[in-house]
CSV table of C-alpha atoms in Angstrom, one decimal:
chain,number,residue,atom,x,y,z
Z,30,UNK,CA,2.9,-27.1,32.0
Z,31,UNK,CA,-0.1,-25.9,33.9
Z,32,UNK,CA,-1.9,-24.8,30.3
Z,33,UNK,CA,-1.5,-28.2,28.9
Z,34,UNK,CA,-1.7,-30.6,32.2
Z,35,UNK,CA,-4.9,-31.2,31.7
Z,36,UNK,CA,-5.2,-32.7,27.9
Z,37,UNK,CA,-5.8,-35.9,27.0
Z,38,UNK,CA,-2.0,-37.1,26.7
Z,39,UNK,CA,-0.4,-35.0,29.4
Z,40,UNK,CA,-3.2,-36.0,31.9
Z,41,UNK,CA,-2.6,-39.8,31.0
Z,42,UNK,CA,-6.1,-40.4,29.9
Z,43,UNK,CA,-5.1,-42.3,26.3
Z,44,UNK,CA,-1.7,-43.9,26.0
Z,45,UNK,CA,1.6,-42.6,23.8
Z,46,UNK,CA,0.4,-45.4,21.4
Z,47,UNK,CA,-3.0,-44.7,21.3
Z,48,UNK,CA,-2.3,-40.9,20.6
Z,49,UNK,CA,0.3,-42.4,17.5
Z,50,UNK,CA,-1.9,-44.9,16.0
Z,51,UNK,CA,-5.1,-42.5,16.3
Z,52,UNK,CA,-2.7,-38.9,14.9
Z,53,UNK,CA,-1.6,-41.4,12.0
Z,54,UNK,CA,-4.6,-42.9,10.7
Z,55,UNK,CA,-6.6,-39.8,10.7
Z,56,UNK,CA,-3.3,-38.4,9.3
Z,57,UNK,CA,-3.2,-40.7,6.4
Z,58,UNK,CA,-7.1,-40.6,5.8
Z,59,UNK,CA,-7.3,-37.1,5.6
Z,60,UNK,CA,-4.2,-36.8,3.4
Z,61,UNK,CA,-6.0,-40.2,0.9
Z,62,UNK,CA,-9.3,-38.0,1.0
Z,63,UNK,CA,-8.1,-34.8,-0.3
Z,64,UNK,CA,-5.5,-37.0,-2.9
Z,65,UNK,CA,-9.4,-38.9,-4.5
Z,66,UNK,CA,-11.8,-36.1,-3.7
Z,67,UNK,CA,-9.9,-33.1,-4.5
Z,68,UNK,CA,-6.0,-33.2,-6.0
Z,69,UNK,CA,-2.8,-34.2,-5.3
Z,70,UNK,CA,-1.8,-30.5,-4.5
Z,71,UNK,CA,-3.9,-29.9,-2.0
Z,72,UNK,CA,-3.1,-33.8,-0.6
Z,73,UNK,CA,0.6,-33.0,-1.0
Z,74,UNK,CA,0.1,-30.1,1.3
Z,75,UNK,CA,-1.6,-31.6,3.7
Z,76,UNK,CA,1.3,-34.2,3.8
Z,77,UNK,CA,3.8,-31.8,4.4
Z,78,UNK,CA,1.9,-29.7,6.9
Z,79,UNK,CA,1.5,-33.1,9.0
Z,80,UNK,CA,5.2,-33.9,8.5
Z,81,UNK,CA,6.5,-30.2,9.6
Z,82,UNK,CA,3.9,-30.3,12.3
Z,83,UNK,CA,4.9,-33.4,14.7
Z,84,UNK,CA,8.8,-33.6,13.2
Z,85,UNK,CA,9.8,-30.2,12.9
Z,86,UNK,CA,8.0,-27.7,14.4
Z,87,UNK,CA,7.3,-30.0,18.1
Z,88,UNK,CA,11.0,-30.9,18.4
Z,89,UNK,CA,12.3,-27.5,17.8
Z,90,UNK,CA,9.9,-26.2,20.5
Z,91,UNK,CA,12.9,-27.9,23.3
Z,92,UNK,CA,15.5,-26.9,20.8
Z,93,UNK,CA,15.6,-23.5,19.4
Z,94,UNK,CA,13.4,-20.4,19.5
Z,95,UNK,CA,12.6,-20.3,15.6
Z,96,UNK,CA,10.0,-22.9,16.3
Z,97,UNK,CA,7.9,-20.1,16.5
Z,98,UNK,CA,8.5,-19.2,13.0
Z,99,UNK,CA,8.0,-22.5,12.0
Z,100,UNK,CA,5.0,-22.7,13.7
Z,101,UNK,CA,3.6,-19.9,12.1
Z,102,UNK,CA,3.9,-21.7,8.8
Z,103,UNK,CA,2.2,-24.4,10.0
Z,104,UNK,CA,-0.3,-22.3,10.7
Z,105,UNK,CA,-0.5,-20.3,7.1
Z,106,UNK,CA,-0.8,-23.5,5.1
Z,107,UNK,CA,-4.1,-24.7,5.5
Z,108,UNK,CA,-6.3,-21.9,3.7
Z,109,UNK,CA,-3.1,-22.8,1.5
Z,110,UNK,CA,-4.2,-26.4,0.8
Z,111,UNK,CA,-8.2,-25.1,0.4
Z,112,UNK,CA,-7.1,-23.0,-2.4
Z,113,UNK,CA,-5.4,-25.6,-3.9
Z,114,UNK,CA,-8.1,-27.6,-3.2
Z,115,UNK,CA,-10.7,-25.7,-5.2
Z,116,UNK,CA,-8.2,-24.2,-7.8
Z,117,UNK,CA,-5.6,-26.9,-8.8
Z,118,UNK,CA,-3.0,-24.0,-8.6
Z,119,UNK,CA,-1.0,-22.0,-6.1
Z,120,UNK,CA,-1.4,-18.6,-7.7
Z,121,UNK,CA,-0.3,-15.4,-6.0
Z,122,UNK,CA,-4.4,-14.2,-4.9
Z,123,UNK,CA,-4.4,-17.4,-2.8
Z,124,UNK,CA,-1.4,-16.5,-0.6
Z,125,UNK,CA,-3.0,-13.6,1.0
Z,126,UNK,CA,-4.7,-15.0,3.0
Z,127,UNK,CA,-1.9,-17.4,4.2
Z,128,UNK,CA,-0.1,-14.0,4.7
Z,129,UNK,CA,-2.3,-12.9,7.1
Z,130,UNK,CA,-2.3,-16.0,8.9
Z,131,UNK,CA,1.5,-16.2,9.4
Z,132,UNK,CA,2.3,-12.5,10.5
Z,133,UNK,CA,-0.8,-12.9,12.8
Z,134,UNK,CA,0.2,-15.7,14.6
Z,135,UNK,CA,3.7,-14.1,15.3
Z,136,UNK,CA,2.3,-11.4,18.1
Z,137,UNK,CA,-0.7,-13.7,18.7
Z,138,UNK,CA,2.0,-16.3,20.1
Z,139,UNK,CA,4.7,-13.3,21.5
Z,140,UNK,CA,1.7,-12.1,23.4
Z,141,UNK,CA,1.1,-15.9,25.1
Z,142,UNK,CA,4.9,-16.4,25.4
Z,143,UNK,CA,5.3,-13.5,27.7
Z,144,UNK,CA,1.9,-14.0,29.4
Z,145,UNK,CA,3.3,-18.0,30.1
Z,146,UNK,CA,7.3,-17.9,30.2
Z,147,UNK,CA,7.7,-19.2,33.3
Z,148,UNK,CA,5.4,-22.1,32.5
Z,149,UNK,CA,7.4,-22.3,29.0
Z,150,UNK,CA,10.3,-22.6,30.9
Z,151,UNK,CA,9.0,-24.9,33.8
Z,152,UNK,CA,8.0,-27.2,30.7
Z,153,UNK,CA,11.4,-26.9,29.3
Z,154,UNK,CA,10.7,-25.2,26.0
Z,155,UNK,CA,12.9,-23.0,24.0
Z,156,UNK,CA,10.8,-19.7,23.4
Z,157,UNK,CA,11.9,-16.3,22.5
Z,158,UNK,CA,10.1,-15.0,25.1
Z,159,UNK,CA,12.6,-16.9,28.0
Z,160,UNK,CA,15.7,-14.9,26.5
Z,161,UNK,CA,14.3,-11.6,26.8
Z,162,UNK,CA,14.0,-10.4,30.7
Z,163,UNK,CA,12.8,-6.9,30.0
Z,164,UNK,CA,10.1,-8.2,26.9
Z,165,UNK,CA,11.3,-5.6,24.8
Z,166,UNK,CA,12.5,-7.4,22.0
Z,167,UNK,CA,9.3,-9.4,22.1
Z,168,UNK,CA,7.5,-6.9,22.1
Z,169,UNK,CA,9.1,-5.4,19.1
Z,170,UNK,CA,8.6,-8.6,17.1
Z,171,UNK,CA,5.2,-8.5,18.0
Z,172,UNK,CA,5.2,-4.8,16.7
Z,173,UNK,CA,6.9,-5.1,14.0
Z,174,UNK,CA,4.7,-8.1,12.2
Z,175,UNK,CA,1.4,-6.4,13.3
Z,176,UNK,CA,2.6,-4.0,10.9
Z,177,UNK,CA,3.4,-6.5,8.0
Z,178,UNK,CA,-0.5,-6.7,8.1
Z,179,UNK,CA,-1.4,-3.3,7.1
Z,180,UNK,CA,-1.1,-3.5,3.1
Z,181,UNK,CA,-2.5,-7.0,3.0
Z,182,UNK,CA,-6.3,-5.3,2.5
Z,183,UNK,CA,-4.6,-3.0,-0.2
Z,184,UNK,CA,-3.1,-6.3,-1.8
Z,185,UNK,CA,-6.7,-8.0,-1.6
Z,186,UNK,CA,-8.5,-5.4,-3.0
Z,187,UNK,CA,-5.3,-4.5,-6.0
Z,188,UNK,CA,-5.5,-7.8,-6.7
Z,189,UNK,CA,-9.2,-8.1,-7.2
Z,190,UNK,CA,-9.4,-10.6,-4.5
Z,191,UNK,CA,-11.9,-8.9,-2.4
Z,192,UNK,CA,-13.9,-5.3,-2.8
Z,193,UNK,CA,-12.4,-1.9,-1.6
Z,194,UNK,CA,-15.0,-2.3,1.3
Z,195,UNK,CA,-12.1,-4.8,2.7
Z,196,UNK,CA,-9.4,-2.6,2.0
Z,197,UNK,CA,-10.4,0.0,4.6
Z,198,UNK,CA,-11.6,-2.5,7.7
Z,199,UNK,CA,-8.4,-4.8,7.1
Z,200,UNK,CA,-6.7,-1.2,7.6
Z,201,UNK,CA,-8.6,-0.5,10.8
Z,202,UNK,CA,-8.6,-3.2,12.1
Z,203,UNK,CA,-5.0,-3.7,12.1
Z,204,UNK,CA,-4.1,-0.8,12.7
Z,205,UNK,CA,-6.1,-1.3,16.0
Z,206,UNK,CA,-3.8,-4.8,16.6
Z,207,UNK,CA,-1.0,-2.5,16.0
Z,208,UNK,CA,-1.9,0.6,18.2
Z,209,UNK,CA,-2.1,-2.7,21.2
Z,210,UNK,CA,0.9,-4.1,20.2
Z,211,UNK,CA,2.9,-0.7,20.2
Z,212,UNK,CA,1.2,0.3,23.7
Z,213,UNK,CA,2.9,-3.4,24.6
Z,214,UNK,CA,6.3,-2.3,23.5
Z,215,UNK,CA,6.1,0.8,25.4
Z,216,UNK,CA,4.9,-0.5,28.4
Z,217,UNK,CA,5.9,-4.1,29.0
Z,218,UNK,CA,3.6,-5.1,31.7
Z,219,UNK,CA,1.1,-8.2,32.3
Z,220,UNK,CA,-1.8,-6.6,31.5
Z,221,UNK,CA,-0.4,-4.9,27.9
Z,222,UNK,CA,0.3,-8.4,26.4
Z,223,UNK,CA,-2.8,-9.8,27.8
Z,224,UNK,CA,-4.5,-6.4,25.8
Z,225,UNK,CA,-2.6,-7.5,22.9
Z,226,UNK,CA,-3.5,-11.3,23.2
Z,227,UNK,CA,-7.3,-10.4,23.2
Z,228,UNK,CA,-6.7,-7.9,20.3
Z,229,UNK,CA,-4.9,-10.5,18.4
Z,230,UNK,CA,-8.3,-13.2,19.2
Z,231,UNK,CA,-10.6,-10.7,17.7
Z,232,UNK,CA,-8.0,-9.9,14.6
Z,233,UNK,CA,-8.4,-12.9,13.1
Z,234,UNK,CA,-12.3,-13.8,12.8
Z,235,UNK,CA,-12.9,-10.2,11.9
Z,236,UNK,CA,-9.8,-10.0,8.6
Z,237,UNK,CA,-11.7,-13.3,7.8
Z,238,UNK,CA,-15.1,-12.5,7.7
Z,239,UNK,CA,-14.4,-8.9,6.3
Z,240,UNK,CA,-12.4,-11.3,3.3
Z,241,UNK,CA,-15.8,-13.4,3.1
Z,242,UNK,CA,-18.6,-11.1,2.9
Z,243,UNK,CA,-16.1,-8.7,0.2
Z,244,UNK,CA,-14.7,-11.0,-1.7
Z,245,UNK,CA,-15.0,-10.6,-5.4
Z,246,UNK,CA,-16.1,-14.1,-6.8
Z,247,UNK,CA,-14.5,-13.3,-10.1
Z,248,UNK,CA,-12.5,-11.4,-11.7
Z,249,UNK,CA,-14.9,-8.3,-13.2
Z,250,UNK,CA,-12.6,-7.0,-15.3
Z,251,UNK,CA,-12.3,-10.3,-17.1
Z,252,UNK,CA,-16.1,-11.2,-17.7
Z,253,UNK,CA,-16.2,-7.2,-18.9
Z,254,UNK,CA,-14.0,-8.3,-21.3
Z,255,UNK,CA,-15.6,-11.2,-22.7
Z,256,UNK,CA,-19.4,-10.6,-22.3
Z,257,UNK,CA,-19.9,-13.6,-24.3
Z,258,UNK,CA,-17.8,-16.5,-24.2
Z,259,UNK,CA,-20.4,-19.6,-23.6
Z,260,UNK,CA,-19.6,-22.8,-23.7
Z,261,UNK,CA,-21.5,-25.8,-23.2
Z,262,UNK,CA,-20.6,-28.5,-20.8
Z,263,UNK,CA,-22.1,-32.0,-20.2
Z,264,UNK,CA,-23.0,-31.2,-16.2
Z,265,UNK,CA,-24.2,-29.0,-13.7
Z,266,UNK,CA,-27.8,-28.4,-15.2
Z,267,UNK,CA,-28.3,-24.6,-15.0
Z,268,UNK,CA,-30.3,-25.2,-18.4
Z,269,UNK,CA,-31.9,-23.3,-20.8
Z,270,UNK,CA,-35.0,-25.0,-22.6
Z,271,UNK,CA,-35.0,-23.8,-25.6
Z,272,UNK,CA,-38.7,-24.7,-26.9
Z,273,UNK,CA,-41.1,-26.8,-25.6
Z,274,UNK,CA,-40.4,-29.8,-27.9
Z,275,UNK,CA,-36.3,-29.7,-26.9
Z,276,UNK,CA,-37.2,-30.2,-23.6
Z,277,UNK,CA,-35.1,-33.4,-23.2
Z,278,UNK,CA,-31.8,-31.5,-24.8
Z,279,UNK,CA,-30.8,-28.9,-22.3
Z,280,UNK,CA,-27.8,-26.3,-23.2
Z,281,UNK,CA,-25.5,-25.2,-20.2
Z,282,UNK,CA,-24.4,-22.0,-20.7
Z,283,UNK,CA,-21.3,-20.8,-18.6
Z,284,UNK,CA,-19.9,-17.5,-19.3
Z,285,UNK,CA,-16.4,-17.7,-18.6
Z,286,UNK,CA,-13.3,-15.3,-18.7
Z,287,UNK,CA,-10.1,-17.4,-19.9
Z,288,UNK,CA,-9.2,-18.9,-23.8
Z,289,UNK,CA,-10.1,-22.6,-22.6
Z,290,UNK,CA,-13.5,-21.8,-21.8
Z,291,UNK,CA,-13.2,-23.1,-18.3
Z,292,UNK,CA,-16.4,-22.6,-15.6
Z,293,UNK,CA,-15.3,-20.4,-12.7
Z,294,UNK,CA,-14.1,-23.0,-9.7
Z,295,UNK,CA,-17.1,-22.1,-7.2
Z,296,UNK,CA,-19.1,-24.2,-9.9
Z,297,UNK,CA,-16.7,-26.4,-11.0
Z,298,UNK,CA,-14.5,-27.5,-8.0
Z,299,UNK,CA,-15.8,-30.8,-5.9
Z,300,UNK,CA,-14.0,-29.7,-2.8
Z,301,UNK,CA,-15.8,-28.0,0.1
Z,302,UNK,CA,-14.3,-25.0,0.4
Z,303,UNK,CA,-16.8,-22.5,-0.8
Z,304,UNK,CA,-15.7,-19.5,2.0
Z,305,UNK,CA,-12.4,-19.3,-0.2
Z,306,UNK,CA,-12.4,-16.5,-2.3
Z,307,UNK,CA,-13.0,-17.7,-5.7
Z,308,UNK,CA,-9.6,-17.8,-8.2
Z,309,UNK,CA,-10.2,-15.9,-11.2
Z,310,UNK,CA,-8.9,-17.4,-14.3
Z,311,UNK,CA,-7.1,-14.6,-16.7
Z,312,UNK,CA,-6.0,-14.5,-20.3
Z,313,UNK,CA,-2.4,-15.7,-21.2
């Protein structure tokens, strides 16, 4: 394929066996780091992201057109396995953003599949793209997930996740992906699906910086609710001295939302994933 020829592999620059031994050890030590530094969640994750990456997902791309599909989960797991990371838990705030990332990539990739179907083909891969001479249906699929993105902002900002701020520049902004994919399904030409391509490349960075800068870092509602649940813990030394002759005993004071009297995770979480929006820990 003429957009691939020239990497590391394809060009013969490193051998098939350097390429295995060099994907697997980084494989294995990423996978080990997250397991000690951060928890098995986030390490079993990562483990099956590797797996459905290079055995599912890469053979399916000469076998079937759903590799797409699969793909796009690939794709949606990462910010996935940060959550984890940093929470311990899968809870249903941290799969927003893994939303996002797997209806994006559907007309992000559509968009490139028409743009490159005779180089798909010439590299003998199975897209949906090579079944579809007109690029309607393509097109439509594009379409149609741009506008699965539309309430994810709504969801976000419901949910406490991120401020209403977000709520109305996710909605422009998709709405703007989906005003280029619909001009794509109406007018199936070269230059509409490289339109939507570009759209789709600023989509992204934008939903995620828009989720960074509004994010709510806890949950208001809850620390409203329990102005003064303090605990104290042994670490972290945000202390309070308390007179002049205590100053070797310092108190932590955390004020914290749920019955355990657990710190909020952007303090208490060792892994480095501090862009994440915070989980917010709620009464049971």
């Amino acid at each position: 394929m003429k957009r691939t020829r020239l990497r590391p592999l394809p060009s013969g620059r490193i051998a098939k066996p350097h390429a295995v031994t060099w994907a697997s050890s980084v494989g294995f030590a990423g996978t080990a780091l997250l397991a000690c530094k951060a928890n098995m969640l986030a390490a079993g994750l990562a483990a099956s992201n590797l797996v459905l990456y290079a055995f599912v997902y890469t053979p399916l791309k000469q076998i079937h057109p759903v590799n797409t599909w699969v793909g796009a989960v690939v794709g949606a797991i990462p910010p996935l396995l940060g959550w984890a990371a940093a929470s311990g838990q899968i809870s249903l705030n941290g799969l927003i953003l893994p939303a996002a990332l797997y209806f994006w990539q559907i007309p992000h990739f559509m968009a490139l599949a028409y743009l490159c179907r005779d180089d798909y083909a010439a590299g003998g891969y199975r897209m949906f793209s090579l079944a579809d001479a007109s690029g309607r249906r393509t097109a439509a699929v594009a379409f149609r997930n741009c506008l699965y993105l539309i309430p994810l902002g709504f969801i976000a900002y419901d949910w406490g996740v991120a401020s209403g701020w977000f709520c109305v520049e996710s909605s422009v902004i998709t709405l703007a992906i989906s005003a280029a994919a619909f001009s794509f399904y109406r007018d199936r030409t070269t230059q509409k699906a490289r339109r939507m391509f570009y759209a789709s490349l600023l989509y992204l960075p934008v939903f995620m910086s828009g989720l960074l800068f509004h994010r709510l870092s806890d949950n208001p509602q809850c620390l409203a609710e329990n102005p003064n649940r303090i605990i104290e813990l042994p670490s972290f030394p945000e202390a309070v001295t308390e007179s002049e002759e205590d100053d070797q005993k310092k108190k932590v004071r955390y004020v914290t939302a749920g019955p355990q009297g657990r710190a909020p995770v952007a303090y208490a979480s060792i892994a480095p994933f501090p862009f994440l929006p915070v989980p917010s820990y709620v009464d049971q």
